[in-house]
Amino acid sequence: MPSIQEIKKNELNTDRFIEEKVREISGLVGDGVAINALSGGVDSSAVTILGHRALGDRLKAYFINNGIMREGEPQAIARIFEKLGVKIEIIDAQDEFFNALKEITDPEEKREAITQTFYKDVFGRLVRKSDAKYLLQGTILTDVDETIAGIKRQHNVFEQLGIDPEKAFGYKIIEPLIQLRKDGVRKAAAALGLPESIYNRPPFPGPALAARVIGAVTREKIGIVRKATTVVEEELRNTGAFQYMAILHEDKVTGMRENKRDFGLQIEVRCWESVDARKATPTKLPYETLTKLADRIVNEVPGVVSVTYNIASKPPSTMEVV
Ligand code: XMP
């Protein structure tokens, strides 16, 4: 397998990069159709614009509502792109994902269940429906590195693991961002005319909120971690941190409400300083910020009696818990 030639942010000439990638996509897809899934993250957003520039209406852009995204996310992202002239179709696949995740507790099995549901079931169906031969996706170099190193199986890495997507799923994959890391993608996304809310958006994992539930994923647990995520994102938005998240623990702990025992849930908050996600340290948040987070989470998220803040660095920690 040829090694991938990294393009560092300071070496990236965005005009030339965009022109080359648009030409490459047009050349591969010819007069056919390609599909892509937009998640609203900077990687898939940049790919959506590149694909739209190369193919116009022959790019079918979908937002897969897998049931594990944040509050109101599918609609909010579709609106941003419609303003940019790119039509996004929202696909409701919630039942499929929750069924696939049922009773799975092992982190890598969870990731695999999400991968298979995305690529085999949902994309397989969309490819057949649209007659597309290609899927465009926003894999970046860090995804490949961490998967090859066996740290975490990123949901979007195949060829580097010896998996031929055409044989496994029935379509080819085009990865225009594979030579870049996150900082390079942000630079390219800004040059593509995406709004700052997108090109500076904190990263969010492919397995979405399922990466933030320890143990088996259910609709109910996703509902809880989603509410906690809303609070954490509102309170930490202005910290300038690389990423911040709420995690729902599996173990319950004894708490008390209205003078009665309440055997309740634990939420862990993580907030990270990092350049490219390869190493990270916890942000030194002011104590008042931590207290406000705790107060809001125990009051606004049903069943939560304990809130903790992670103080260990990556490595040996990783940023997500799953
Ligand atoms: P970790 O937890 O490996 O995360 O330290 C590093 C960065 O990658 C994101 N992440 C993922 N992104 N698919 C993705 O697209 C995944 O499976 C995945 N796992 C982690 C994570 O949010 C962090 O920014």
GROMACS .gro file of C-alpha atoms and ligand atoms in nm:
model
  346
    1MET     CA    1   0.000   0.000   0.000
    2PRO     CA    2   0.154   0.339  -0.094
    3SER     CA    3   0.224   0.560   0.206
    4ILE     CA    4   0.024   0.880   0.229
    5GLN     CA    5   0.216   1.203   0.168
    6GLU     CA    6   0.126   1.443   0.450
    7ILE     CA    7   0.054   1.808   0.363
    8LYS     CA    8   0.126   2.023   0.669
    9LYS     CA    9  -0.091   2.326   0.739
   10ASN     CA   10   0.191   2.573   0.667
   11GLU     CA   11   0.267   2.403   0.334
   12LEU     CA   12  -0.097   2.392   0.227
   13ASN     CA   13  -0.177   2.621  -0.066
   14THR     CA   14  -0.555   2.617  -0.036
   15ASP     CA   15  -0.629   2.746  -0.389
   16ARG     CA   16  -0.414   2.481  -0.548
   17PHE     CA   17  -0.540   2.209  -0.312
   18ILE     CA   18  -0.907   2.291  -0.384
   19GLU     CA   19  -0.849   2.306  -0.759
   20GLU     CA   20  -0.667   1.971  -0.758
   21LYS     CA   21  -0.925   1.794  -0.545
   22VAL     CA   22  -1.218   1.926  -0.750
   23ARG     CA   23  -1.042   1.804  -1.065
   24GLU     CA   24  -0.967   1.467  -0.905
   25ILE     CA   25  -1.330   1.412  -0.796
   26SER     CA   26  -1.466   1.517  -1.139
   27GLY     CA   27  -1.217   1.287  -1.312
   28LEU     CA   28  -1.305   0.983  -1.101
   29VAL     CA   29  -1.682   1.022  -1.098
   30GLY     CA   30  -1.703   1.126  -1.466
   31ASP     CA   31  -2.066   1.189  -1.556
   32GLY     CA   32  -2.187   0.956  -1.281
   33VAL     CA   33  -2.327   1.022  -0.936
   34ALA     CA   34  -2.156   1.023  -0.597
   35ILE     CA   35  -2.303   1.034  -0.250
   36ASN     CA   36  -2.169   1.167   0.075
   37ALA     CA   37  -2.283   1.192   0.430
   38LEU     CA   38  -2.258   1.525   0.602
   39SER     CA   39  -2.227   1.520   0.980
   40GLY     CA   40  -2.160   1.891   1.021
   41GLY     CA   41  -1.804   1.834   1.137
   42VAL     CA   42  -1.533   2.027   0.959
   43ASP     CA   43  -1.409   1.720   0.766
   44SER     CA   44  -1.739   1.610   0.614
   45SER     CA   45  -1.839   1.975   0.559
   46ALA     CA   46  -1.524   2.045   0.355
   47VAL     CA   47  -1.581   1.727   0.154
   48THR     CA   48  -1.943   1.824   0.086
   49ILE     CA   49  -1.836   2.159  -0.062
   50LEU     CA   50  -1.553   2.002  -0.266
   51GLY     CA   51  -1.797   1.739  -0.399
   52HIS     CA   52  -2.061   2.000  -0.475
   53ARG     CA   53  -1.808   2.214  -0.664
   54ALA     CA   54  -1.693   1.912  -0.864
   55LEU     CA   55  -2.031   1.752  -0.934
   56GLY     CA   56  -2.312   2.002  -0.864
   57ASP     CA   57  -2.642   1.818  -0.837
   58ARG     CA   58  -2.471   1.488  -0.916
   59LEU     CA   59  -2.346   1.489  -0.558
   60LYS     CA   60  -2.625   1.354  -0.338
   61ALA     CA   61  -2.552   1.483   0.012
   62TYR     CA   62  -2.725   1.315   0.302
   63PHE     CA   63  -2.736   1.372   0.675
   64ILE     CA   64  -2.783   1.035   0.843
   65ASN     CA   65  -2.992   1.082   1.154
   66ASN     CA   66  -2.855   0.788   1.350
   67GLY     CA   67  -3.026   0.891   1.675
   68ILE     CA   68  -2.693   0.949   1.848
   69MET     CA   69  -2.626   1.308   1.738
   70ARG     CA   70  -2.660   1.617   1.955
   71GLU     CA   71  -2.980   1.817   2.018
   72GLY     CA   72  -3.131   1.954   1.696
   73GLU     CA   73  -2.812   1.878   1.501
   74PRO     CA   74  -2.952   1.727   1.177
   75GLN     CA   75  -3.185   2.020   1.108
   76ALA     CA   76  -2.933   2.290   1.211
   77ILE     CA   77  -2.663   2.154   0.980
   78ALA     CA   78  -2.900   2.103   0.686
   79ARG     CA   79  -3.007   2.470   0.720
   80ILE     CA   80  -2.646   2.598   0.712
   81PHE     CA   81  -2.576   2.409   0.389
   82GLU     CA   82  -2.902   2.505   0.224
   83LYS     CA   83  -2.797   2.867   0.274
   84LEU     CA   84  -2.477   2.779   0.085
   85GLY     CA   85  -2.684   2.634  -0.200
   86VAL     CA   86  -2.624   2.266  -0.116
   87LYS     CA   87  -2.935   2.057  -0.068
   88ILE     CA   88  -2.911   1.803   0.215
   89GLU     CA   89  -3.153   1.517   0.256
   90ILE     CA   90  -3.199   1.396   0.616
   91ILE     CA   91  -3.228   1.016   0.638
   92ASP     CA   92  -3.399   0.877   0.947
   93ALA     CA   93  -3.202   0.564   1.042
   94GLN     CA   94  -3.248   0.582   1.420
   95ASP     CA   95  -3.408   0.240   1.465
   96GLU     CA   96  -3.135   0.069   1.262
   97PHE     CA   97  -2.857   0.215   1.476
   98PHE     CA   98  -3.023   0.144   1.811
   99ASN     CA   99  -3.097  -0.214   1.702
  100ALA     CA  100  -2.736  -0.263   1.593
  101LEU     CA  101  -2.606  -0.125   1.924
  102LYS     CA  102  -2.838  -0.330   2.142
  103GLU     CA  103  -2.661  -0.489   2.441
  104ILE     CA  104  -2.309  -0.422   2.306
  105THR     CA  105  -2.073  -0.313   2.583
  106ASP     CA  106  -1.726  -0.358   2.432
  107PRO     CA  107  -1.595  -0.027   2.287
  108GLU     CA  108  -1.450  -0.176   1.969
  109GLU     CA  109  -1.763  -0.384   1.905
  110LYS     CA  110  -1.971  -0.067   1.944
  111ARG     CA  111  -1.758   0.110   1.686
  112GLU     CA  112  -1.783  -0.190   1.454
  113ALA     CA  113  -2.163  -0.204   1.487
  114ILE     CA  114  -2.185   0.165   1.394
  115THR     CA  115  -1.943   0.120   1.104
  116GLN     CA  116  -2.135  -0.173   0.960
  117THR     CA  117  -2.472   0.001   0.997
  118PHE     CA  118  -2.340   0.316   0.827
  119TYR     CA  119  -2.146   0.160   0.545
  120LYS     CA  120  -2.326  -0.164   0.469
  121ASP     CA  121  -2.688  -0.096   0.557
  122VAL     CA  122  -2.752   0.276   0.522
  123PHE     CA  123  -2.498   0.378   0.254
  124GLY     CA  124  -2.552   0.049   0.071
  125ARG     CA  125  -2.922   0.137   0.042
  126LEU     CA  126  -2.853   0.500  -0.058
  127VAL     CA  127  -2.600   0.392  -0.320
  128ARG     CA  128  -2.853   0.154  -0.477
  129LYS     CA  129  -3.127   0.419  -0.463
  130SER     CA  130  -2.912   0.690  -0.626
  131ASP     CA  131  -2.716   0.460  -0.858
  132ALA     CA  132  -2.391   0.607  -0.723
  133LYS     CA  133  -2.059   0.430  -0.767
  134TYR     CA  134  -1.868   0.647  -0.524
  135LEU     CA  135  -1.891   0.759  -0.165
  136LEU     CA  136  -1.701   1.077  -0.079
  137GLN     CA  137  -1.577   1.091   0.277
  138GLY     CA  138  -1.363   1.309   0.501
  139THR     CA  139  -1.103   1.065   0.636
  140ILE     CA  140  -0.796   1.256   0.759
  141LEU     CA  141  -0.443   1.140   0.828
  142THR     CA  142  -0.488   1.118   1.207
  143ASP     CA  143  -0.780   0.873   1.158
  144VAL     CA  144  -0.550   0.649   0.957
  145ASP     CA  145  -0.257   0.677   1.200
  146GLU     CA  146  -0.460   0.591   1.509
  147THR     CA  147  -0.636   0.302   1.340
  148ILE     CA  148  -0.312   0.151   1.207
  149ALA     CA  149  -0.148   0.196   1.547
  150GLY     CA  150  -0.438  -0.008   1.690
  151ILE     CA  151  -0.535   0.270   1.934
  152LYS     CA  152  -0.893   0.311   1.817
  153ARG     CA  153  -1.063   0.176   1.511
  154GLN     CA  154  -1.186   0.496   1.345
  155HIS     CA  155  -1.518   0.427   1.180
  156ASN     CA  156  -1.408   0.558   0.840
  157VAL     CA  157  -1.080   0.376   0.772
  158PHE     CA  158  -1.085   0.071   0.541
  159GLU     CA  159  -0.818   0.040   0.275
  160GLN     CA  160  -0.533   0.088   0.519
  161LEU     CA  161  -0.671  -0.210   0.711
  162GLY     CA  162  -0.675  -0.421   0.395
  163ILE     CA  163  -1.054  -0.385   0.350
  164ASP     CA  164  -1.165  -0.320  -0.008
  165PRO     CA  165  -1.484  -0.110   0.024
  166GLU     CA  166  -1.602  -0.213  -0.320
  167LYS     CA  167  -1.594  -0.580  -0.223
  168ALA     CA  168  -1.722  -0.523   0.131
  169PHE     CA  169  -1.995  -0.268   0.056
  170GLY     CA  170  -2.038  -0.243  -0.323
  171TYR     CA  171  -1.899   0.108  -0.385
  172LYS     CA  172  -1.568   0.293  -0.407
  173ILE     CA  173  -1.456   0.555  -0.158
  174ILE     CA  174  -1.291   0.889  -0.245
  175GLU     CA  175  -1.100   1.059   0.039
  176PRO     CA  176  -0.992   1.409  -0.068
  177LEU     CA  177  -0.862   1.511   0.278
  178ILE     CA  178  -0.648   1.209   0.354
  179GLN     CA  179  -0.318   1.405   0.334
  180LEU     CA  180  -0.430   1.664   0.589
  181ARG     CA  181  -0.458   1.685   0.965
  182LYS     CA  182  -0.729   1.880   1.146
  183ASP     CA  183  -0.551   2.216   1.132
  184GLY     CA  184  -0.503   2.181   0.755
  185VAL     CA  185  -0.868   2.086   0.707
  186ARG     CA  186  -0.978   2.398   0.897
  187LYS     CA  187  -0.763   2.613   0.669
  188ALA     CA  188  -0.909   2.446   0.358
  189ALA     CA  189  -1.266   2.471   0.495
  190ALA     CA  190  -1.227   2.847   0.551
  191ALA     CA  191  -1.095   2.884   0.196
  192LEU     CA  192  -1.397   2.688   0.069
  193GLY     CA  193  -1.624   2.962   0.208
  194LEU     CA  194  -1.770   2.768   0.499
  195PRO     CA  195  -1.886   2.981   0.795
  196GLU     CA  196  -1.663   3.006   1.102
  197SER     CA  197  -1.915   2.807   1.307
  198ILE     CA  198  -1.822   2.515   1.082
  199TYR     CA  199  -1.452   2.561   1.009
  200ASN     CA  200  -1.372   2.623   1.375
  201ARG     CA  201  -1.618   2.366   1.507
  202PRO     CA  202  -1.474   2.146   1.782
  203PRO     CA  203  -1.429   1.788   1.661
  204PHE     CA  204  -1.704   1.537   1.727
  205PRO     CA  205  -1.647   1.164   1.685
  206GLY     CA  206  -1.802   0.952   1.411
  207PRO     CA  207  -1.966   0.720   1.667
  208ALA     CA  208  -2.118   1.042   1.808
  209LEU     CA  209  -2.277   1.022   2.156
  210ALA     CA  210  -2.233   0.642   2.155
  211ALA     CA  211  -1.863   0.718   2.218
  212ARG     CA  212  -1.973   0.892   2.539
  213VAL     CA  213  -2.187   0.623   2.699
  214ILE     CA  214  -1.991   0.366   2.898
  215GLY     CA  215  -2.157   0.026   2.863
  216ALA     CA  216  -2.459  -0.060   2.648
  217VAL     CA  217  -2.616   0.223   2.446
  218THR     CA  218  -2.991   0.275   2.473
  219ARG     CA  219  -3.220   0.556   2.356
  220GLU     CA  220  -3.267   0.652   2.720
  221LYS     CA  221  -2.894   0.679   2.794
  222ILE     CA  222  -2.835   0.876   2.475
  223GLY     CA  223  -3.114   1.113   2.587
  224ILE     CA  224  -2.931   1.169   2.918
  225VAL     CA  225  -2.586   1.225   2.770
  226ARG     CA  226  -2.740   1.452   2.504
  227LYS     CA  227  -2.888   1.681   2.773
  228ALA     CA  228  -2.556   1.688   2.961
  229THR     CA  229  -2.374   1.763   2.633
  230THR     CA  230  -2.597   2.066   2.572
  231VAL     CA  231  -2.504   2.205   2.916
  232VAL     CA  232  -2.130   2.134   2.875
  233GLU     CA  233  -2.119   2.290   2.528
  234GLU     CA  234  -2.306   2.602   2.643
  235GLU     CA  235  -2.082   2.652   2.946
  236LEU     CA  236  -1.745   2.574   2.780
  237ARG     CA  237  -1.802   2.727   2.434
  238ASN     CA  238  -1.596   3.036   2.517
  239THR     CA  239  -1.299   2.857   2.674
  240GLY     CA  240  -1.118   2.822   2.341
  241ALA     CA  241  -1.050   2.458   2.433
  242PHE     CA  242  -0.992   2.201   2.157
  243GLN     CA  243  -1.285   1.982   2.263
  244TYR     CA  244  -1.521   1.937   2.558
  245MET     CA  245  -1.763   1.661   2.635
  246ALA     CA  246  -1.999   1.493   2.881
  247ILE     CA  247  -1.972   1.120   2.949
  248LEU     CA  248  -2.235   0.898   3.108
  249HIS     CA  249  -2.090   0.637   3.343
  250GLU     CA  250  -2.231   0.290   3.379
  251ASP     CA  251  -2.204   0.263   3.757
  252LYS     CA  252  -2.460   0.430   3.975
  253VAL     CA  253  -2.371   0.601   4.302
  254THR     CA  254  -2.563   0.691   4.614
  255GLY     CA  255  -2.697   1.043   4.620
  256MET     CA  256  -2.981   1.219   4.801
  257ARG     CA  257  -3.271   1.436   4.697
  258GLU     CA  258  -3.538   1.586   4.922
  259ASN     CA  259  -3.387   1.398   5.217
  260LYS     CA  260  -3.431   1.062   5.048
  261ARG     CA  261  -3.173   0.822   4.912
  262ASP     CA  262  -3.135   0.858   4.534
  263PHE     CA  263  -2.921   0.591   4.371
  264GLY     CA  264  -2.830   0.796   4.068
  265LEU     CA  265  -2.617   0.854   3.761
  266GLN     CA  266  -2.267   0.996   3.721
  267ILE     CA  267  -2.161   1.238   3.450
  268GLU     CA  268  -1.792   1.295   3.381
  269VAL     CA  269  -1.688   1.620   3.212
  270ARG     CA  270  -1.374   1.636   2.998
  271CYS     CA  271  -1.226   1.951   2.844
  272TRP     CA  272  -0.909   1.924   2.635
  273GLU     CA  273  -0.619   2.140   2.521
  274SER     CA  274  -0.467   1.992   2.206
  275VAL     CA  275  -0.322   2.088   1.870
  276ASP     CA  276  -0.403   1.783   1.660
  277ALA     CA  277  -0.566   1.532   1.901
  278ARG     CA  278  -0.255   1.317   1.916
  279LYS     CA  279  -0.172   1.442   2.264
  280ALA     CA  280  -0.399   1.636   2.497
  281THR     CA  281  -0.406   1.785   2.844
  282PRO     CA  282  -0.710   1.882   3.053
  283THR     CA  283  -0.795   2.253   3.049
  284LYS     CA  284  -0.732   2.426   3.384
  285LEU     CA  285  -1.091   2.543   3.418
  286PRO     CA  286  -1.169   2.796   3.692
  287TYR     CA  287  -1.339   2.642   3.993
  288GLU     CA  288  -1.645   2.867   3.942
  289THR     CA  289  -1.691   2.720   3.593
  290LEU     CA  290  -1.673   2.367   3.732
  291THR     CA  291  -1.922   2.449   4.006
  292LYS     CA  292  -2.165   2.602   3.758
  293LEU     CA  293  -2.136   2.293   3.537
  294ALA     CA  294  -2.210   2.065   3.832
  295ASP     CA  295  -2.507   2.273   3.946
  296ARG     CA  296  -2.661   2.285   3.600
  297ILE     CA  297  -2.604   1.916   3.524
  298VAL     CA  298  -2.757   1.785   3.850
  299ASN     CA  299  -3.053   2.021   3.808
  300GLU     CA  300  -3.114   1.986   3.435
  301VAL     CA  301  -3.027   1.626   3.358
  302PRO     CA  302  -3.274   1.381   3.514
  303GLY     CA  303  -3.129   1.119   3.747
  304VAL     CA  304  -2.776   1.263   3.777
  305VAL     CA  305  -2.637   1.293   4.132
  306SER     CA  306  -2.262   1.311   4.065
  307VAL     CA  307  -2.044   1.521   3.833
  308THR     CA  308  -1.667   1.472   3.801
  309TYR     CA  309  -1.395   1.646   3.599
  310ASN     CA  310  -1.120   1.444   3.430
  311ILE     CA  311  -0.764   1.553   3.517
  312ALA     CA  312  -0.557   1.289   3.334
  313SER     CA  313  -0.376   1.363   3.006
  314LYS     CA  314  -0.363   1.179   2.673
  315PRO     CA  315  -0.163   0.951   2.677
  316PRO     CA  316  -0.238   0.729   2.861
  317SER     CA  317  -0.596   0.857   2.855
  318THR     CA  318  -0.769   0.902   2.519
  319MET     CA  319  -1.000   1.196   2.458
  320GLU     CA  320  -1.321   0.996   2.422
  321VAL     CA  321  -1.397   0.716   2.669
  322VAL     CA  322  -1.507   0.452   2.422
  323XMP     P1  323  -0.930   0.980   2.103
  323XMP     O1  324  -1.047   0.940   2.188
  323XMP     O2  325  -0.884   0.870   2.012
  323XMP     O3  326  -0.984   1.095   2.008
  323XMP     O4  327  -0.818   1.040   2.182
  323XMP     C1  328  -0.904   1.176   1.926
  323XMP     C2  329  -0.993   1.263   1.844
  323XMP     O5  330  -1.065   1.183   1.748
  323XMP     C3  331  -1.205   1.190   1.773
  323XMP     N1  332  -1.255   1.053   1.761
  323XMP     C4  333  -1.315   1.005   1.652
  323XMP     N2  334  -1.348   1.065   1.539
  323XMP     N3  335  -1.437   0.863   1.458
  323XMP     C5  336  -1.411   0.995   1.441
  323XMP     O6  337  -1.446   1.049   1.337
  323XMP     C6  338  -1.407   0.794   1.570
  323XMP     O7  339  -1.431   0.675   1.581
  323XMP     C7  340  -1.342   0.871   1.672
  323XMP     N4  341  -1.296   0.840   1.794
  323XMP     C8  342  -1.242   0.953   1.846
  323XMP     C9  343  -1.221   1.244   1.913
  323XMP     O8  344  -1.345   1.309   1.931
  323XMP    C10  345  -1.101   1.334   1.925
  323XMP     O9  346  -1.123   1.458   1.863
   0.00000   0.00000   0.00000
